[in-house]
Coordinates of C-alpha atoms in Angstrom, one line a residue:
Chain A
X1 CA 65.7 3.4 11.3
X2 CA 62.4 5.1 12.0
X3 CA 60.4 4.9 8.8
X4 CA 57.0 5.5 10.4
X5 CA 55.7 9.0 11.0
X6 CA 53.0 10.3 13.3
X7 CA 49.5 10.3 11.8
X8 CA 47.0 10.1 14.6
X9 CA 47.5 11.6 18.1
X10 CA 46.8 9.6 21.3
X11 CA 43.7 11.7 21.8
X12 CA 42.4 10.7 18.3
X13 CA 43.2 7.1 18.8
X14 CA 41.3 7.0 22.1
X15 CA 38.4 8.7 20.4
X16 CA 38.5 6.1 17.7
X17 CA 38.6 3.2 20.1
X18 CA 35.6 4.5 22.0
X19 CA 33.8 5.1 18.8
X20 CA 34.4 1.6 17.4
X21 CA 33.5 -0.1 20.7
X22 CA 30.3 1.7 21.1
X23 CA 29.4 1.3 17.4
X24 CA 30.0 -2.4 17.3
X25 CA 27.9 -3.0 20.4
X26 CA 25.2 -0.6 19.3
X27 CA 25.0 -2.4 15.9
X28 CA 25.1 -5.8 17.5
X29 CA 22.3 -5.0 19.9
X30 CA 20.4 -2.9 17.4
X31 CA 20.4 -4.8 14.1
X32 CA 19.3 -8.0 15.8
X33 CA 16.1 -6.1 16.7
X34 CA 15.6 -4.9 13.1
X35 CA 16.3 -8.4 11.7
X36 CA 14.9 -10.4 14.6
X37 CA 13.5 -13.2 12.5
X38 CA 16.6 -15.4 11.9
X39 CA 18.6 -18.0 13.8
X40 CA 21.6 -15.7 14.4
X41 CA 19.6 -12.8 15.9
X42 CA 17.6 -15.1 18.1
X43 CA 20.8 -16.7 19.3
X44 CA 22.4 -13.3 19.9
X45 CA 19.5 -11.8 21.7
X46 CA 19.5 -14.7 24.0
X47 CA 23.2 -14.3 24.6
X48 CA 22.6 -10.6 25.2
X49 CA 20.4 -11.6 28.1
X50 CA 17.0 -11.3 26.5
X51 CA 15.3 -8.5 24.8
X52 CA 15.2 -6.3 28.0
X53 CA 18.9 -6.5 28.8
X54 CA 19.6 -6.0 25.1
X55 CA 17.9 -2.7 25.4
X56 CA 19.8 -1.8 28.5
X57 CA 23.1 -2.5 26.8
X58 CA 22.0 -0.6 23.7
X59 CA 21.1 2.5 25.7
X60 CA 24.2 2.3 27.9
X61 CA 26.5 2.4 24.8
X62 CA 24.2 5.1 23.3
X63 CA 25.2 7.3 26.3
X64 CA 28.9 6.5 25.5
X65 CA 28.4 7.5 21.9
X66 CA 26.6 10.7 22.9
X67 CA 29.3 11.7 25.3
X68 CA 31.9 11.0 22.7
X69 CA 30.0 13.1 20.2
X70 CA 29.8 16.0 22.6
X71 CA 33.5 15.6 23.4
X72 CA 34.4 15.5 19.7
X73 CA 32.4 18.7 18.9
X74 CA 34.2 20.5 21.8
X75 CA 37.5 19.1 20.6
X76 CA 37.2 20.2 16.9
X77 CA 35.8 23.6 18.0
X78 CA 38.0 24.7 20.8
X79 CA 41.4 22.9 20.5
X80 CA 44.1 23.8 17.9
X81 CA 44.7 20.1 17.0
X82 CA 41.0 19.4 16.7
X83 CA 40.4 22.4 14.6
X84 CA 43.3 21.7 12.3
X85 CA 42.1 18.1 11.8
X86 CA 38.5 19.4 11.1
X87 CA 39.9 21.7 8.4
X88 CA 41.9 18.9 7.0
X89 CA 38.9 16.6 6.7
X90 CA 36.5 19.2 5.4
X91 CA 35.6 18.3 1.8
X92 CA 36.3 20.7 -1.0
X93 CA 35.9 21.0 -4.8
X94 CA 39.2 19.1 -5.1
X95 CA 37.7 15.9 -3.7
X96 CA 35.3 15.6 -6.5
X97 CA 38.0 16.0 -9.1
X98 CA 40.1 13.5 -7.1
X99 CA 37.2 11.0 -7.2
X100 CA 36.8 11.3 -10.9
X101 CA 40.5 11.1 -11.4
X102 CA 40.7 7.9 -9.3
X103 CA 37.7 6.5 -11.2
X104 CA 39.4 7.2 -14.6
X105 CA 42.5 5.5 -13.3
X106 CA 40.7 2.5 -12.0
X107 CA 38.9 2.1 -15.3
X108 CA 42.2 2.3 -17.1
X109 CA 41.3 5.6 -18.8
X110 CA 44.2 7.4 -17.2
X111 CA 47.6 6.5 -15.8
X112 CA 47.8 9.3 -13.3
X113 CA 46.7 8.6 -9.7
X114 CA 45.2 11.6 -7.9
X115 CA 47.6 13.1 -5.3
X116 CA 46.0 13.3 -1.8
X117 CA 46.6 15.4 1.3
X118 CA 46.3 13.9 4.8
X119 CA 42.7 12.7 4.1
X120 CA 41.6 11.4 0.7
X121 CA 38.0 11.7 -0.6
X122 CA 37.1 8.3 0.7
X123 CA 38.3 9.0 4.2
X124 CA 36.4 12.3 4.2
X125 CA 33.3 10.5 2.9
X126 CA 33.5 7.9 5.7
X127 CA 34.1 10.6 8.4
X128 CA 31.2 12.7 7.3
X129 CA 29.1 9.7 6.7
X130 CA 29.6 8.6 10.3
X131 CA 29.0 12.1 11.6
X132 CA 25.7 12.5 9.7
X133 CA 24.7 9.0 10.6
X134 CA 25.5 9.4 14.3
X135 CA 23.6 12.7 14.5
X136 CA 20.5 11.0 12.9
X137 CA 20.9 8.0 15.2
X138 CA 21.2 10.1 18.4
X139 CA 18.2 12.2 17.5
X140 CA 15.9 9.4 16.4
X141 CA 17.3 7.2 19.2
X142 CA 16.4 9.7 21.9
X143 CA 12.8 10.0 20.5
X144 CA 12.4 6.3 20.7
X145 CA 14.1 6.0 24.1
X146 CA 11.8 8.5 25.7
X147 CA 8.8 7.4 23.7
X148 CA 6.3 8.3 26.4
X149 CA 7.6 11.9 26.6
X150 CA 8.0 12.2 22.8
X151 CA 4.5 11.0 22.2
X152 CA 3.2 13.8 24.4
X153 CA 4.1 16.1 21.5
X154 CA 4.6 13.9 18.5
X155 CA 1.9 11.9 16.7
X156 CA 2.1 8.2 16.4
X157 CA 3.1 8.2 12.7
X158 CA 6.2 10.3 13.4
X159 CA 7.3 7.7 15.9
X160 CA 6.8 5.0 13.3
X161 CA 8.8 7.1 10.9
X162 CA 11.5 7.6 13.5
X163 CA 11.7 3.9 13.9
X164 CA 12.1 3.3 10.2
X165 CA 14.8 5.9 9.9
X166 CA 16.7 4.6 13.0
X167 CA 16.7 1.1 11.7
X168 CA 17.7 1.8 8.2
X169 CA 20.3 4.3 9.3
X170 CA 21.8 1.6 11.4
X171 CA 22.0 -0.6 8.3
X172 CA 23.7 2.2 6.3
X173 CA 26.3 2.8 9.0
X174 CA 26.9 -0.9 9.1
X175 CA 27.5 -1.0 5.4
X176 CA 29.8 2.0 5.3
X177 CA 31.8 1.0 8.3
X178 CA 31.9 -2.7 8.1
X179 CA 32.2 -3.3 4.4
X180 CA 34.0 -0.2 3.2
X181 CA 36.1 0.4 6.1
X182 CA 36.9 -3.3 6.4
X183 CA 38.2 -3.2 2.8
X184 CA 40.2 -0.1 3.2
X185 CA 42.0 -0.8 6.4
X186 CA 41.9 -4.6 6.7
X187 CA 41.3 -6.6 3.6
X188 CA 43.1 -4.3 1.2
X189 CA 46.1 -6.3 -0.1
X190 CA 48.4 -3.5 0.8
X191 CA 47.5 -3.5 4.5
X192 CA 46.2 -7.0 5.1
X193 CA 45.5 -8.2 7.7
X194 CA 45.2 -4.8 9.4
X195 CA 46.6 -1.3 9.2
X196 CA 48.3 -0.7 12.5
X197 CA 47.8 3.1 12.4
X198 CA 44.8 3.0 14.8
X199 CA 47.1 1.4 17.5
X200 CA 50.4 3.2 17.3
X201 CA 49.1 6.2 15.4
X202 CA 51.9 6.0 12.8
X203 CA 52.1 5.4 9.1
X204 CA 55.0 4.1 7.1
X205 CA 56.8 6.6 4.8
X206 CA 56.2 4.3 1.8
X207 CA 52.5 4.4 2.4
X208 CA 52.5 8.1 3.1
X209 CA 54.3 8.7 -0.1
X210 CA 51.9 6.5 -2.0
X211 CA 48.6 7.4 -0.5
X212 CA 49.1 10.9 0.8
X213 CA 51.8 12.4 -1.5
X214 CA 50.8 16.0 -0.9
X215 CA 51.0 15.5 2.9
X216 CA 54.4 13.8 2.4
X217 CA 55.7 16.7 0.4
X218 CA 54.4 19.2 2.9
X219 CA 56.0 17.3 5.8
X220 CA 59.3 17.2 4.0
X221 CA 59.3 20.9 3.3
X222 CA 58.2 21.7 6.9
X223 CA 61.1 19.6 8.2
X224 CA 63.5 21.5 6.0
X225 CA 62.1 24.8 7.2
X226 CA 62.5 23.5 10.7
X227 CA 66.2 22.7 10.1
X228 CA 66.9 26.0 8.4
Chain B
X1 CA -34.9 -62.5 48.9
X2 CA -31.7 -63.9 47.5
X3 CA -33.8 -66.2 45.3
X4 CA -35.9 -63.4 44.0
X5 CA -32.8 -61.4 43.1
X6 CA -31.4 -64.4 41.3
X7 CA -34.6 -64.8 39.4
X8 CA -34.6 -61.1 38.5
X9 CA -31.0 -61.4 37.4
X10 CA -31.8 -64.4 35.1
X11 CA -34.8 -62.5 33.8
X12 CA -32.6 -59.5 33.2
X13 CA -30.1 -61.5 31.3
X14 CA -32.8 -63.1 29.2
X15 CA -34.5 -59.8 28.6
X16 CA -31.4 -57.9 27.7
X17 CA -31.2 -58.8 24.0
X18 CA -34.8 -57.8 23.5
X19 CA -35.0 -54.6 25.4
X20 CA -31.5 -53.3 26.0
X21 CA -31.7 -51.0 23.0
X22 CA -34.6 -49.1 24.3
X23 CA -34.4 -49.3 28.1
X24 CA -32.6 -51.5 30.6
X25 CA -34.9 -53.2 33.0
X26 CA -33.3 -51.7 36.1
X27 CA -34.0 -48.3 34.6
X28 CA -37.7 -49.0 34.8
X29 CA -37.5 -50.1 38.4
X30 CA -36.0 -46.8 39.5
X31 CA -38.4 -44.9 37.4
X32 CA -41.2 -46.3 39.5
X33 CA -40.4 -43.6 42.0
X34 CA -38.1 -41.2 40.1
X35 CA -40.3 -41.2 37.0
X36 CA -43.1 -39.4 38.9
X37 CA -43.1 -35.7 38.2
X38 CA -42.9 -33.7 41.4
X39 CA -40.9 -36.4 43.2
X40 CA -38.8 -34.5 45.7
X41 CA -37.4 -34.4 49.2
X42 CA -37.2 -31.7 51.8
X43 CA -33.7 -31.4 53.0
X44 CA -32.7 -30.4 56.5
X45 CA -32.4 -26.6 56.3
X46 CA -35.5 -26.3 54.1
X47 CA -33.9 -26.9 50.7
X48 CA -36.0 -28.9 48.3
X49 CA -34.1 -31.6 46.4
X50 CA -35.7 -32.5 43.0
X51 CA -35.6 -36.2 42.6
X52 CA -37.6 -36.5 39.4
X53 CA -35.7 -38.0 36.5
X54 CA -37.0 -37.2 33.0
X55 CA -37.3 -40.5 31.1
X56 CA -37.2 -38.9 27.7
X57 CA -34.0 -37.0 28.6
X58 CA -32.4 -40.2 29.8
X59 CA -33.4 -42.1 26.7
X60 CA -31.8 -39.4 24.5
X61 CA -28.6 -39.0 26.4
X62 CA -25.4 -40.6 25.4
X63 CA -25.6 -42.9 28.4
X64 CA -29.1 -44.3 27.5
X65 CA -27.7 -47.8 27.4
X66 CA -26.4 -47.7 30.9
X67 CA -28.2 -48.8 34.1
X68 CA -28.9 -46.3 36.7
X69 CA -26.6 -48.2 39.1
X70 CA -23.8 -48.0 36.7
X71 CA -23.4 -44.4 37.7
X72 CA -25.2 -44.4 41.0
X73 CA -23.0 -47.2 42.1
X74 CA -23.5 -46.8 45.8
X75 CA -27.1 -47.9 45.4
X76 CA -27.0 -51.5 46.5
X77 CA -30.7 -52.3 46.8
X78 CA -33.8 -50.9 45.3
X79 CA -35.5 -49.1 46.8
X80 CA -32.4 -47.7 48.5
X81 CA -32.4 -46.9 52.1
X82 CA -29.5 -44.4 52.2
X83 CA -29.3 -41.1 50.2
X84 CA -26.9 -41.9 47.3
X85 CA -23.8 -39.8 47.0
X86 CA -22.7 -37.7 44.1
X87 CA -22.0 -39.6 40.9
X88 CA -18.3 -40.2 40.2
X89 CA -17.8 -40.1 36.4
X90 CA -14.2 -41.1 36.9
X91 CA -15.2 -44.7 37.5
X92 CA -15.4 -45.0 33.8
X93 CA -13.6 -41.9 32.6
X94 CA -10.7 -42.5 34.8
X95 CA -7.2 -41.1 34.5
X96 CA -5.0 -43.0 32.0
X97 CA -8.0 -44.8 30.7
X98 CA -6.6 -46.7 27.7
X99 CA -9.6 -45.9 25.5
X100 CA -9.7 -42.1 26.0
X101 CA -7.4 -40.8 28.8
X102 CA -7.3 -37.3 27.6
X103 CA -10.5 -35.7 29.3
X104 CA -9.8 -37.0 32.8
X105 CA -6.0 -36.5 32.6
X106 CA -6.5 -32.9 31.4
X107 CA -9.2 -32.2 33.8
X108 CA -7.1 -33.1 36.8
X109 CA -4.3 -30.9 35.6
X110 CA -6.7 -28.0 35.0
X111 CA -7.6 -25.3 37.5
X112 CA -11.1 -26.8 37.9
X113 CA -9.7 -30.3 38.6
X114 CA -7.1 -29.0 41.0
X115 CA -9.6 -27.0 43.0
X116 CA -12.0 -30.0 43.0
X117 CA -9.2 -32.2 44.4
X118 CA -8.5 -29.6 47.1
X119 CA -12.2 -29.8 48.1
X120 CA -13.2 -26.3 47.0
X121 CA -17.0 -26.4 47.1
X122 CA -17.3 -24.0 44.2
X123 CA -15.1 -26.1 41.9
X124 CA -17.0 -27.7 39.0
X125 CA -17.1 -31.4 38.4
X126 CA -18.0 -33.1 35.2
X127 CA -21.8 -32.8 35.7
X128 CA -21.6 -29.1 36.2
X129 CA -20.7 -28.6 32.6
X130 CA -21.8 -31.8 30.9
X131 CA -25.1 -32.2 32.7
X132 CA -26.2 -35.3 34.5
X133 CA -29.0 -37.4 33.0
X134 CA -29.1 -35.3 29.9
X135 CA -25.4 -35.7 29.0
X136 CA -24.9 -35.5 25.3
X137 CA -22.2 -35.9 22.7
X138 CA -20.5 -32.6 22.2
X139 CA -21.7 -32.2 18.6
X140 CA -25.3 -32.6 19.6
X141 CA -27.2 -29.3 19.6
X142 CA -28.7 -30.4 22.9
X143 CA -25.3 -30.7 24.6
X144 CA -24.6 -28.2 27.3
X145 CA -21.0 -28.1 26.0
X146 CA -21.9 -27.7 22.4
X147 CA -20.0 -24.9 20.6
X148 CA -23.2 -22.9 20.6
X149 CA -24.2 -23.6 24.2
X150 CA -20.9 -23.8 26.1
X151 CA -20.7 -20.0 26.8
X152 CA -24.0 -20.2 28.6
X153 CA -22.7 -23.2 30.6
X154 CA -19.5 -21.4 31.6
X155 CA -21.5 -18.3 32.3
X156 CA -23.4 -20.0 35.1
X157 CA -20.2 -19.4 37.3
X158 CA -18.3 -16.9 35.2
X159 CA -21.1 -14.3 35.0
X160 CA -19.1 -11.2 34.3
X161 CA -17.0 -12.8 31.5
X162 CA -20.2 -14.2 30.0
X163 CA -21.9 -10.8 30.1
X164 CA -18.9 -9.3 28.3
X165 CA -18.6 -12.1 25.8
X166 CA -22.2 -12.0 24.6
X167 CA -21.8 -8.3 23.8
X168 CA -18.5 -8.8 22.1
X169 CA -17.9 -9.3 18.3
X170 CA -17.1 -12.9 19.0
X171 CA -20.2 -13.5 21.1
X172 CA -22.6 -11.7 18.7
X173 CA -21.1 -13.5 15.7
X174 CA -21.7 -16.9 17.3
X175 CA -24.9 -16.4 19.4
X176 CA -26.8 -13.9 17.2
X177 CA -25.5 -14.6 13.7
X178 CA -24.8 -18.3 14.3
X179 CA -21.4 -18.2 12.6
X180 CA -19.9 -21.5 13.8
X181 CA -16.3 -20.4 13.1
X182 CA -16.7 -17.7 15.7
X183 CA -14.9 -18.5 19.0
X184 CA -16.5 -19.4 22.3
X185 CA -15.0 -19.8 25.7
X186 CA -13.3 -23.2 24.9
X187 CA -11.8 -22.0 21.7
X188 CA -9.4 -19.8 23.6
X189 CA -9.3 -21.4 27.1
X190 CA -9.3 -25.0 26.0
X191 CA -11.8 -27.6 27.1
X192 CA -10.7 -29.8 30.0
X193 CA -7.3 -28.3 30.3
X194 CA -8.3 -24.9 31.4
X195 CA -5.5 -23.1 33.3
X196 CA -5.1 -19.8 35.0
X197 CA -3.6 -17.0 32.9
X198 CA -0.5 -16.8 35.1
X199 CA 0.4 -20.4 34.4
X200 CA 2.9 -20.5 31.5
X201 CA 1.2 -23.7 30.2
X202 CA -2.1 -21.9 29.8
X203 CA -3.2 -21.1 26.3
X204 CA -4.0 -17.6 27.5
X205 CA -0.7 -17.0 29.3
X206 CA 0.5 -13.6 28.0
X207 CA 3.1 -15.2 25.8
X208 CA 0.7 -17.7 24.3
X209 CA -2.2 -15.2 23.6
X210 CA -0.8 -14.5 20.1
X211 CA -0.9 -18.2 19.2
X212 CA -4.5 -18.4 20.3
X213 CA -5.7 -15.3 18.3
X214 CA -3.6 -16.2 15.3
X215 CA -5.5 -19.5 14.9
X216 CA -8.3 -17.4 13.3
X217 CA -6.7 -14.0 12.7
X218 CA -3.9 -15.5 10.6
X219 CA -6.2 -18.0 8.8
X220 CA -6.5 -16.6 5.2
X221 CA -9.7 -18.5 4.5
X222 CA -11.5 -17.1 7.6
X223 CA -10.2 -13.6 6.9
X224 CA -11.5 -13.7 3.4
X225 CA -14.8 -15.4 4.2
X226 CA -15.8 -13.1 7.1
X227 CA -14.0 -9.9 5.9
X228 CA -11.8 -9.8 9.0
X229 CA -9.0 -7.2 8.9
X230 CA -5.9 -9.0 7.7
X231 CA -2.2 -8.5 8.6
X232 CA -2.9 -8.0 12.3
X233 CA -0.6 -10.8 13.5
X234 CA 2.3 -10.0 11.1
X235 CA 2.3 -6.3 11.9
X236 CA 2.2 -7.1 15.7
X237 CA 5.1 -9.5 15.2
X238 CA 7.2 -6.7 13.7
X239 CA 6.3 -4.2 16.4
X240 CA 8.2 -3.5 19.6
X241 CA 5.4 -5.2 21.5
X242 CA 5.6 -8.2 19.3
X243 CA 9.4 -8.6 19.4
X244 CA 9.4 -8.2 23.1
X245 CA 6.7 -10.8 23.3
X246 CA 8.6 -13.1 21.0
X247 CA 11.6 -13.0 23.3
X248 CA 9.6 -13.8 26.4
X249 CA 8.6 -10.4 27.9
X250 CA 5.3 -10.8 29.8
X251 CA 5.3 -7.0 30.3
X252 CA 4.9 -6.3 26.7
X253 CA 1.4 -5.7 25.4
X254 CA -0.2 -8.8 23.7
X255 CA -3.5 -8.9 21.7
X256 CA -5.7 -8.9 24.8
X257 CA -3.9 -6.0 26.5
X258 CA -5.3 -3.6 24.0
X259 CA -8.3 -5.4 22.6
X260 CA -9.4 -6.9 25.9
X261 CA -10.1 -10.5 26.6
X262 CA -13.8 -10.9 26.6
X263 CA -15.3 -7.5 25.7
X264 CA -13.6 -7.4 22.2
X265 CA -15.4 -5.0 19.9
X266 CA -14.7 -3.5 16.5
X267 CA -12.9 -0.1 16.4
X268 CA -16.1 1.6 15.1
X269 CA -18.0 0.7 18.3
X270 CA -17.9 3.6 20.8
X271 CA -17.6 1.1 23.7
X272 CA -14.5 -0.5 22.1
X273 CA -11.2 -0.2 23.9
X274 CA -9.6 0.6 20.5
X275 CA -12.1 3.2 19.5
X276 CA -10.1 6.4 18.8
X277 CA -12.0 8.0 21.7
X278 CA -10.8 5.3 24.1
X279 CA -7.4 4.7 22.7
X280 CA -5.5 7.2 24.9
X281 CA -7.0 5.4 27.9
X282 CA -6.1 2.0 26.6
X283 CA -2.5 2.9 25.7
X284 CA -2.4 4.8 29.0
X285 CA -2.5 1.5 30.9
X286 CA 1.2 1.2 30.1
X287 CA 2.2 4.5 28.6
X288 CA 1.7 7.2 31.3
X289 CA 0.1 10.4 30.0
X290 CA -0.9 8.9 26.7
X291 CA -2.9 11.5 24.8
X292 CA -4.6 12.1 21.5
X293 CA -1.3 11.7 19.7
X294 CA -1.7 7.9 20.0
X295 CA -4.7 8.1 17.6
X296 CA -2.7 10.0 14.9
X297 CA -1.5 7.2 12.8
X298 CA -2.0 3.5 12.6
X299 CA -1.2 1.0 15.4
X300 CA -0.8 -2.1 13.2
X301 CA 1.7 -0.5 10.8
X302 CA 3.1 -2.3 7.8
X303 CA 5.3 0.3 6.1
X304 CA 5.7 -2.0 3.2
X305 CA 2.1 -1.3 2.3
X306 CA 1.2 1.7 0.2
X307 CA -1.7 2.6 2.5
X308 CA 0.7 3.9 5.1
X309 CA 1.6 6.8 2.8
X310 CA 4.8 8.6 3.9
X311 CA 6.0 5.7 5.9
X312 CA 5.9 3.5 2.7
X313 CA 7.8 6.1 0.7
X314 CA 10.5 6.8 3.3
X315 CA 10.9 3.1 3.8
X316 CA 11.3 2.6 0.1
X317 CA 13.7 5.5 -0.1
X318 CA 15.9 3.8 2.5
X319 CA 15.8 0.5 0.8
X320 CA 16.9 2.0 -2.4
X321 CA 19.5 4.1 -0.7
X322 CA 20.9 1.1 1.1
X323 CA 20.9 -1.2 -2.0
X324 CA 22.6 1.5 -4.1
X325 CA 25.2 2.3 -1.5
X326 CA 26.0 -1.4 -1.2
X327 CA 26.2 -1.8 -5.0
X328 CA 28.4 1.3 -5.5
X329 CA 30.7 0.3 -2.7
X330 CA 31.1 -3.1 -4.2
X331 CA 31.8 -1.7 -7.6
X332 CA 34.3 0.7 -6.1
X333 CA 36.1 -2.1 -4.3
X334 CA 36.1 -4.4 -7.3
X335 CA 37.5 -1.7 -9.6
X336 CA 40.2 -0.9 -7.1
X337 CA 41.2 -4.6 -6.8
X338 CA 41.1 -5.0 -10.5
X339 CA 43.4 -2.0 -11.1
X340 CA 45.8 -3.1 -8.4
X341 CA 46.0 -6.6 -10.0
X342 CA 46.7 -5.0 -13.4
X343 CA 49.3 -2.7 -12.0
X344 CA 51.0 -5.7 -10.3
X345 CA 51.0 -7.6 -13.6
X346 CA 52.6 -4.6 -15.3
X347 CA 55.4 -4.1 -12.8
X348 CA 56.2 -7.9 -13.1
X349 CA 56.4 -7.6 -16.8
X350 CA 58.7 -4.6 -16.4
X351 CA 61.0 -6.5 -14.3
X352 CA 61.1 -9.3 -16.8
X353 CA 61.9 -6.8 -19.5
X354 CA 64.9 -5.5 -17.6

């Protein structure tokens, strides 16, 4: 019996894999530079082939990330699927009330769980967090990459500021992705050790019902309409 | 003749306890000729060789208790018939000497020693720095290698470096203001173990320069006493240059790349390589087309210090943002886990109730 329904298309899954690969490598090669004064970073930088090769790897995967970002923008703007997904993940007023509802539920003030569409407020927060973070990283990263060219027009203190932002933004992305995302799709008792959605693109009907009830109901009615 | 020598030897042995402290007898015998001012010899080619030995100088040198022939060991008879060769200090100060092996061992490893062994006529031997008859202990103000005097001694060969050094902040501090903590040549280059800057063992090899400078510029006492700008080393270590240097890049700028090696001057001096007027040129050595933008902002930046203004506040903002994001995410996860646990308990109870 097929109890798993399609959630992510192949296109989306490939985008996700490219994103996670470049992010992990960028963070591994980037954060060791920000926090270079510890045994782990020293060990890792040496494994990465020294500080120069580290930079080369960092910039190579920066290009991968930039290409992905460009592709993603084209995809959400010009394809039906992309546009539909963009609309689905765009936050609305409802997400704020969902958040408070979930908070009240978690605190034991209410017994009603909020009902979610395809993307709940947390998934939206993560998506837009990564989008904003990536834009900042690409812009500041380019300034630092082409430091001789950027210093032709920018004063030294802006470069210093760029460096601070680039470093801290990396830390923030790390926290959001690796702590929050880890919990939601890996360590969460319901999906432990890992949600398989990112591989086969499917979600079980039970989880769909539980976590995305509105989407479930919509899918059911669409199916009925299709049959009629 | 042999008999006379024997008598002289006996006399010398008998006389030693009485006169050794002031002057050995052989000493006097040599000074019969060499003690005469103006004693010299015309060499083939017209060069005049000064052969006068200043007795007072000898008496005050650290070797005052030695006989002339202890050093001029090739003099077998007095008066000597042959021109004696150059004195070889390594007869006593030899390699692996159990009393003090360091100077000779280090010297033979150094660039001076290696060139000397190769037979380079310009390479200095011991006497070129320490002097001959006037050799003194290093802490004597008369010593040619005393902290105060050694720059002049090195400058006899390294003229350009000497000229730059005496104009520099280090040179003026030591030579004009007599601040003994100020560095001289040997402070950075070492004494006997002087190596070329491209030798990774050299104290002034690009990757080792930071260690040399930090001996004083990270010394809190010196920084306070002489009002030296602090935080130079720590800010460098946090910079791109510093991190690259830490991980072994010789291309990255070290202290001397910007501040120069010998002609180090305070920023306020218009001749200084780090004077705002010259900064574009200094940075331009590595950063093509460097312009006035390099002067807009600090080079040694510590954004954890309030003096950096906007950098401090933005840095602070990010620290707070990061910490609060972390805290909120943890609270969110904990609340979620807690509620799931509770819900699990409830459903269990339900089942029991049924």
